[in-house]
Amino acid sequence: MKKMTAHLLLSLIPLAVNANQWFTESIYGNWCQTYKIDEVLYEEKTDFHHMIIFKNGLYGTVLALDGVIQTTEKDEFVYHEMITHVPMLQHGNAQKVLIIGGGDGGSLREVLKHKTVKKAVLIDIDTQVIELSKKYLPNHSQGAFNDPRAEIIIADGCKFVKETQEKFDVIICDTTDPIGAGKVLFTEEFYADCAKLLTKNGVFVNQNEVPYMCDTINRTCNKLKPFFSTVKGFLAPVPTYIGGYMAFGFATNNDIVTLQELEQRISNIDGELKYYTPEMHKASFALPNKLKQSLYNER
Ligand code: SAM
């Protein structure tokens, strides 16, 4: 989550880290959050990221890429339930789903809870994120990578959406922030390619950092508008993504689902929900006034 210069004590540390060391993420320049490292489970430079997985007494197992926390055992459910069930139940009968990024497997786990799903394609650029998440964060995927409906492709999501002939009912961009390998997934060209891959009532969703701290959601909405009749932002609190509620971009050419429809469609989900309810779905689209004005050009 979150961009900027990850200010990392860890880039200086050797593979074996002492129990008293701390991981500092300083993504907004003049401010940082720091996690106590109880134990480093894994650290390496992959082809695309500097990856570290460590244990923290409060957040459980934590995955960071390039000095930016991606996910933690404690609060991942908020992010993964909202990035998947909001578009899936907006659609109502999603059979083919594309996840771009999502290498920790949490979004795939939630997508596969939908009884309507026949195929879920996950495209991640970094095979190491998938393999090490399976090993050190098994509760994220809970076996989803082995589900017969899942197809895992190691590729750049931007290239994939340009070249594939397949169509999808829902596209979920569960990506790193708009820096490094993830930068191409926040461009107008990428959004145009995604729009072309969606079926008639298709829904697009992506993660957009924390709007109190940066304007990623504003830029995403502006870039999505040429391709969709409805472009919105929705919010959810994820403590790890520090600085306030985090934002998701949302786009469709269909009518927005009602609360009554959501209450019927929730039976599509087979499995436990810790955060998502139809009411939380609707409420998440309520925005603070300034953000609402800037996303929807309201005065
Ligand atoms: N929940 C996290 C967040 O909000 O920051 C995202 C976690 S998920 C681990 C992010 C994934 O995006 C990583 O596995 C990374 O490899 C993948 N990724 C980054 N750039 C990509 C690209 N161009 N194509 C496909 N996957 C990409």
Coordinates of C-alpha atoms and ligand atoms in Angstrom, one line a residue:
M1 CA 0.0 0.0 0.0
K2 CA 1.0 3.6 -0.4
K3 CA 3.7 4.9 -2.5
M4 CA 6.7 7.2 -2.0
T5 CA 10.1 6.5 -0.8
A6 CA 10.1 3.6 1.5
H7 CA 12.6 4.5 4.0
L8 CA 13.9 1.3 5.1
L9 CA 16.1 0.3 7.9
L10 CA 16.0 -3.1 6.3
S11 CA 17.7 -2.2 3.1
L12 CA 20.8 -2.0 5.2
I13 CA 20.3 -5.1 7.3
P14 CA 21.7 -8.5 6.6
L15 CA 19.5 -11.5 6.0
A16 CA 19.5 -12.5 9.6
V17 CA 17.8 -9.8 11.7
N18 CA 18.0 -9.5 15.4
A19 CA 14.8 -9.7 17.4
N20 CA 15.0 -6.1 18.4
Q21 CA 15.0 -4.5 15.0
W22 CA 12.2 -2.3 13.6
F23 CA 10.8 -1.9 10.1
T24 CA 10.1 1.7 9.2
E25 CA 7.8 2.7 6.3
S26 CA 8.1 6.4 5.5
I27 CA 5.9 6.9 2.6
Y28 CA 4.6 10.4 3.1
G29 CA 7.9 12.2 3.5
N30 CA 7.8 13.8 6.9
W31 CA 6.1 10.9 8.7
C32 CA 6.6 7.2 9.2
Q33 CA 5.1 4.1 10.8
T34 CA 7.3 1.6 12.5
Y35 CA 6.7 -2.1 13.2
K36 CA 8.7 -4.1 15.6
I37 CA 10.3 -7.1 13.9
D38 CA 10.0 -10.2 16.1
E39 CA 11.5 -12.4 13.5
V40 CA 12.4 -12.1 9.8
L41 CA 10.9 -15.1 8.0
Y42 CA 12.3 -14.2 4.6
E43 CA 14.1 -11.5 2.8
E44 CA 15.3 -11.3 -0.8
K45 CA 15.6 -9.2 -3.9
T46 CA 13.4 -10.7 -6.5
D47 CA 13.4 -9.7 -10.2
F48 CA 10.9 -7.0 -9.4
H49 CA 10.9 -6.1 -5.7
H50 CA 12.9 -6.1 -2.5
M51 CA 10.7 -8.5 -0.5
I52 CA 10.6 -9.0 3.3
I53 CA 8.2 -11.1 5.3
F54 CA 8.4 -10.7 9.1
K55 CA 6.5 -11.4 12.3
N56 CA 5.1 -8.6 14.4
G57 CA 3.4 -9.1 17.8
L58 CA 0.3 -7.1 16.8
Y59 CA -0.1 -7.6 13.1
G60 CA 1.0 -11.2 12.8
T61 CA 2.9 -12.0 9.6
V62 CA 3.6 -8.9 7.5
L63 CA 4.6 -8.7 3.8
A64 CA 6.5 -5.7 2.5
L65 CA 7.7 -4.9 -1.0
D66 CA 10.2 -2.2 -1.7
G67 CA 9.8 -1.0 1.9
V68 CA 6.0 -0.6 1.6
I69 CA 3.7 -2.8 3.7
Q70 CA 1.5 -4.8 1.3
T71 CA -0.6 -6.9 3.7
T72 CA -0.7 -8.2 7.2
E73 CA -2.5 -11.2 8.8
K74 CA -4.4 -8.9 11.2
D75 CA -6.3 -6.6 8.9
E76 CA -6.1 -8.1 5.4
F77 CA -9.8 -9.2 5.5
V78 CA -11.0 -5.6 5.3
Y79 CA -9.1 -4.9 2.1
H80 CA -9.7 -8.3 0.4
E81 CA -13.4 -8.4 1.2
M82 CA -14.0 -4.9 -0.1
I83 CA -11.9 -5.1 -3.2
T84 CA -13.7 -8.3 -4.3
H85 CA -17.3 -8.4 -3.0
V86 CA -18.1 -4.8 -4.0
P87 CA -17.5 -5.4 -7.7
M88 CA -18.7 -9.0 -7.6
L89 CA -22.0 -8.2 -6.1
Q90 CA -22.4 -5.1 -8.2
H91 CA -22.3 -7.5 -11.1
G92 CA -24.4 -10.2 -9.5
N93 CA -23.5 -13.1 -11.8
A94 CA -19.8 -12.8 -12.4
Q95 CA -18.5 -16.0 -14.0
K96 CA -15.1 -14.9 -15.3
V97 CA -12.9 -12.7 -13.1
L98 CA -9.5 -11.2 -13.7
I99 CA -7.3 -10.3 -10.8
I100 CA -4.2 -8.2 -11.6
G101 CA -1.6 -8.4 -8.9
G102 CA -2.9 -10.1 -5.8
G103 CA 0.1 -12.4 -5.4
D104 CA -0.7 -12.9 -1.7
G105 CA -3.8 -14.8 -2.7
G106 CA -6.3 -13.0 -0.5
S107 CA -8.4 -11.5 -3.4
L108 CA -8.4 -14.9 -5.1
R109 CA -9.7 -16.5 -1.9
E110 CA -12.6 -14.1 -1.7
V111 CA -13.5 -14.2 -5.4
L112 CA -13.7 -18.0 -5.3
K113 CA -16.3 -17.8 -2.5
H114 CA -18.7 -16.7 -5.2
K115 CA -20.8 -19.6 -6.4
T116 CA -21.2 -17.9 -9.8
V117 CA -17.5 -18.0 -10.6
K118 CA -16.4 -20.5 -13.3
K119 CA -12.9 -19.1 -13.9
A120 CA -10.6 -16.7 -12.0
V121 CA -7.4 -15.6 -13.7
L122 CA -4.7 -14.1 -11.5
I123 CA -1.9 -12.3 -13.3
D124 CA 1.0 -11.3 -11.1
I125 CA 4.4 -10.1 -12.3
D126 CA 6.4 -11.7 -9.5
T127 CA 6.3 -15.4 -9.0
Q128 CA 8.2 -15.1 -5.7
V129 CA 5.4 -13.1 -4.1
I130 CA 3.0 -16.0 -4.9
E131 CA 5.3 -18.8 -3.8
L132 CA 6.4 -17.1 -0.5
S133 CA 2.9 -16.0 0.4
K134 CA 1.8 -19.6 0.0
K135 CA 4.5 -20.6 2.4
Y136 CA 4.4 -17.8 5.0
L137 CA 0.9 -16.3 4.6
P138 CA -1.1 -19.5 4.0
N139 CA -4.3 -18.0 5.6
H140 CA -4.4 -15.4 2.8
S141 CA -4.9 -17.9 0.0
Q142 CA -6.4 -20.8 2.1
G143 CA -5.7 -23.2 -0.9
A144 CA -7.2 -20.8 -3.5
F145 CA -4.2 -21.2 -5.8
N146 CA -5.1 -24.9 -6.1
D147 CA -8.8 -24.4 -6.9
P148 CA -9.6 -25.9 -10.3
R149 CA -11.3 -22.6 -11.2
A150 CA -8.1 -20.6 -10.7
E151 CA -5.6 -20.0 -13.4
I152 CA -2.3 -18.3 -12.4
I153 CA -0.2 -16.5 -15.0
I154 CA 3.1 -14.8 -14.2
A155 CA 3.2 -11.8 -16.4
D156 CA 2.9 -8.0 -16.5
G157 CA -0.8 -7.2 -16.1
C158 CA -0.5 -4.2 -18.5
K159 CA 0.9 -6.4 -21.3
F160 CA -1.7 -9.1 -20.5
V161 CA -4.7 -6.8 -20.9
K162 CA -3.3 -5.5 -24.2
E163 CA -2.9 -8.9 -25.7
T164 CA -5.6 -11.2 -24.4
Q165 CA -8.7 -12.1 -26.4
E166 CA -10.6 -13.2 -23.3
K167 CA -13.5 -11.2 -21.8
F168 CA -14.2 -10.8 -18.1
D169 CA -17.2 -9.9 -16.0
V170 CA -15.1 -8.3 -13.2
I171 CA -11.5 -6.9 -13.2
I172 CA -9.9 -6.4 -9.8
C173 CA -6.5 -4.6 -9.7
D174 CA -5.0 -5.6 -6.4
T175 CA -1.6 -4.1 -7.1
T176 CA 1.3 -2.3 -5.6
D177 CA 1.2 1.5 -5.6
P178 CA 1.9 3.7 -8.7
I179 CA 5.6 3.3 -8.4
G180 CA 8.0 0.6 -9.8
A181 CA 6.3 -2.4 -11.5
G182 CA 2.8 -1.2 -10.5
K183 CA 3.1 2.3 -12.2
V184 CA 1.8 1.0 -15.5
L185 CA -1.4 -0.2 -13.8
F186 CA -2.5 3.4 -13.1
T187 CA -2.4 4.8 -16.7
E188 CA -5.2 5.8 -19.0
E189 CA -3.9 3.3 -21.6
F190 CA -4.2 0.4 -19.1
Y191 CA -7.8 1.5 -18.1
A192 CA -8.8 1.7 -21.8
D193 CA -7.5 -1.9 -22.3
C194 CA -9.4 -3.1 -19.2
A195 CA -12.6 -1.5 -20.4
K196 CA -12.3 -3.4 -23.7
L197 CA -12.1 -6.7 -21.9
L198 CA -15.2 -6.3 -19.8
T199 CA -18.5 -7.9 -20.7
K200 CA -21.6 -5.7 -21.0
N201 CA -22.4 -5.3 -17.3
G202 CA -18.7 -5.6 -16.3
V203 CA -17.2 -3.9 -13.3
F204 CA -13.6 -2.6 -12.8
V205 CA -12.1 -2.0 -9.3
N206 CA -8.6 -1.0 -8.2
Q207 CA -6.8 0.0 -5.0
N208 CA -5.9 3.7 -4.8
E209 CA -3.9 4.4 -1.6
V210 CA -5.1 6.8 1.2
P211 CA -6.8 9.9 -0.1
Y212 CA -6.0 12.0 3.0
M213 CA -2.4 11.6 2.1
C214 CA -2.3 11.6 -1.7
D215 CA -4.5 12.2 -4.8
T216 CA -4.2 8.9 -6.5
I217 CA -8.0 8.3 -6.4
N218 CA -8.6 11.6 -8.0
R219 CA -6.2 10.9 -10.8
T220 CA -7.6 7.4 -11.3
C221 CA -11.2 8.6 -11.5
N222 CA -10.3 11.2 -14.1
K223 CA -8.5 8.6 -16.2
L224 CA -11.4 6.1 -16.0
K225 CA -14.1 8.6 -17.0
P226 CA -13.6 8.4 -20.8
F227 CA -14.3 4.7 -20.7
F228 CA -17.2 4.2 -18.3
S229 CA -20.6 5.9 -17.7
T230 CA -20.2 5.5 -14.0
V231 CA -17.0 6.1 -12.1
K232 CA -16.9 6.3 -8.4
G233 CA -14.6 6.0 -5.4
F234 CA -15.4 3.9 -2.2
L235 CA -13.6 3.7 1.1
A236 CA -12.6 1.2 3.8
P237 CA -10.4 1.5 6.9
V238 CA -7.3 -0.7 6.8
P239 CA -5.1 0.2 9.8
T240 CA -1.9 -1.0 8.0
Y241 CA -2.6 1.5 5.2
I242 CA -2.0 4.4 7.6
G243 CA -3.3 7.9 7.3
G244 CA -7.1 7.4 7.1
Y245 CA -9.5 5.4 5.0
M246 CA -8.1 3.8 1.9
A247 CA -9.7 4.4 -1.4
F248 CA -10.8 2.1 -4.2
G249 CA -11.6 3.1 -7.8
F250 CA -14.9 1.7 -9.2
A251 CA -16.2 1.8 -12.8
T252 CA -19.0 0.3 -14.8
N253 CA -21.4 1.0 -17.6
N254 CA -24.3 -0.6 -15.7
D255 CA -26.8 0.8 -13.2
I256 CA -25.6 0.9 -9.6
V257 CA -27.0 -2.0 -7.5
T258 CA -29.6 -1.3 -4.9
L259 CA -29.4 -2.4 -1.2
Q260 CA -32.3 -4.8 -1.8
E261 CA -30.4 -6.4 -4.8
L262 CA -27.3 -6.7 -2.6
E263 CA -29.3 -8.4 0.1
Q264 CA -30.5 -11.0 -2.4
R265 CA -27.1 -11.4 -4.1
I266 CA -25.2 -12.0 -0.9
S267 CA -26.4 -15.6 -1.0
N268 CA -23.9 -15.9 -4.0
I269 CA -21.2 -15.9 -1.4
D270 CA -20.3 -19.3 0.2
G271 CA -18.0 -18.6 3.2
E272 CA -17.4 -16.4 6.2
L273 CA -17.4 -12.6 5.9
K274 CA -15.8 -10.5 8.6
Y275 CA -16.2 -7.0 7.2
Y276 CA -18.5 -7.0 4.1
T277 CA -22.2 -6.6 4.5
P278 CA -24.7 -5.0 1.9
E279 CA -25.0 -2.0 4.3
M280 CA -21.2 -1.6 4.4
H281 CA -21.1 -1.9 0.6
K282 CA -23.5 1.0 0.2
A283 CA -22.0 3.0 3.0
S284 CA -18.5 2.7 1.6
F285 CA -19.6 5.0 -1.3
A286 CA -20.4 7.8 1.0
L287 CA -17.5 10.2 0.7
P288 CA -16.2 13.2 2.7
N289 CA -17.4 16.4 1.1
K290 CA -14.1 17.6 -0.3
L291 CA -13.3 14.2 -1.8
K292 CA -16.8 13.9 -3.3
Q293 CA -16.5 17.4 -4.8
S294 CA -13.1 16.6 -6.4
L295 CA -14.0 13.2 -7.7
Y296 CA -17.3 14.2 -9.2
N297 CA -16.5 17.8 -10.1
E298 CA -19.3 19.0 -7.8
R299 CA -19.5 22.4 -6.2
Ligands
SAM1 N1 -2.9 -5.2 -0.9 C1 -1.7 -4.6 -1.5 C2 -1.8 -3.1 -1.5 O1 -2.8 -2.5 -1.5 O2 -0.7 -2.5 -1.5 C3 -1.4 -5.2 -2.8 C4 -0.8 -6.5 -2.5 S1 -0.4 -7.6 -3.8 C5 0.9 -8.4 -3.0 C6 0.4 -6.5 -5.0 C7 1.0 -7.4 -6.1 O3 1.0 -6.6 -7.3 C8 2.4 -7.9 -6.0 O4 2.3 -9.3 -5.8 C9 3.1 -7.5 -7.2 O5 4.0 -8.5 -7.7 C10 2.0 -7.2 -8.2 N2 2.3 -6.3 -9.3 C11 3.0 -5.2 -9.3 N3 3.1 -4.7 -10.5 C12 2.5 -5.6 -11.4 C13 2.3 -5.6 -12.8 N4 2.7 -4.7 -13.6 N5 1.6 -6.7 -13.3 C14 1.1 -7.7 -12.5 N6 1.3 -7.7 -11.1 C15 2.0 -6.6 -10.6

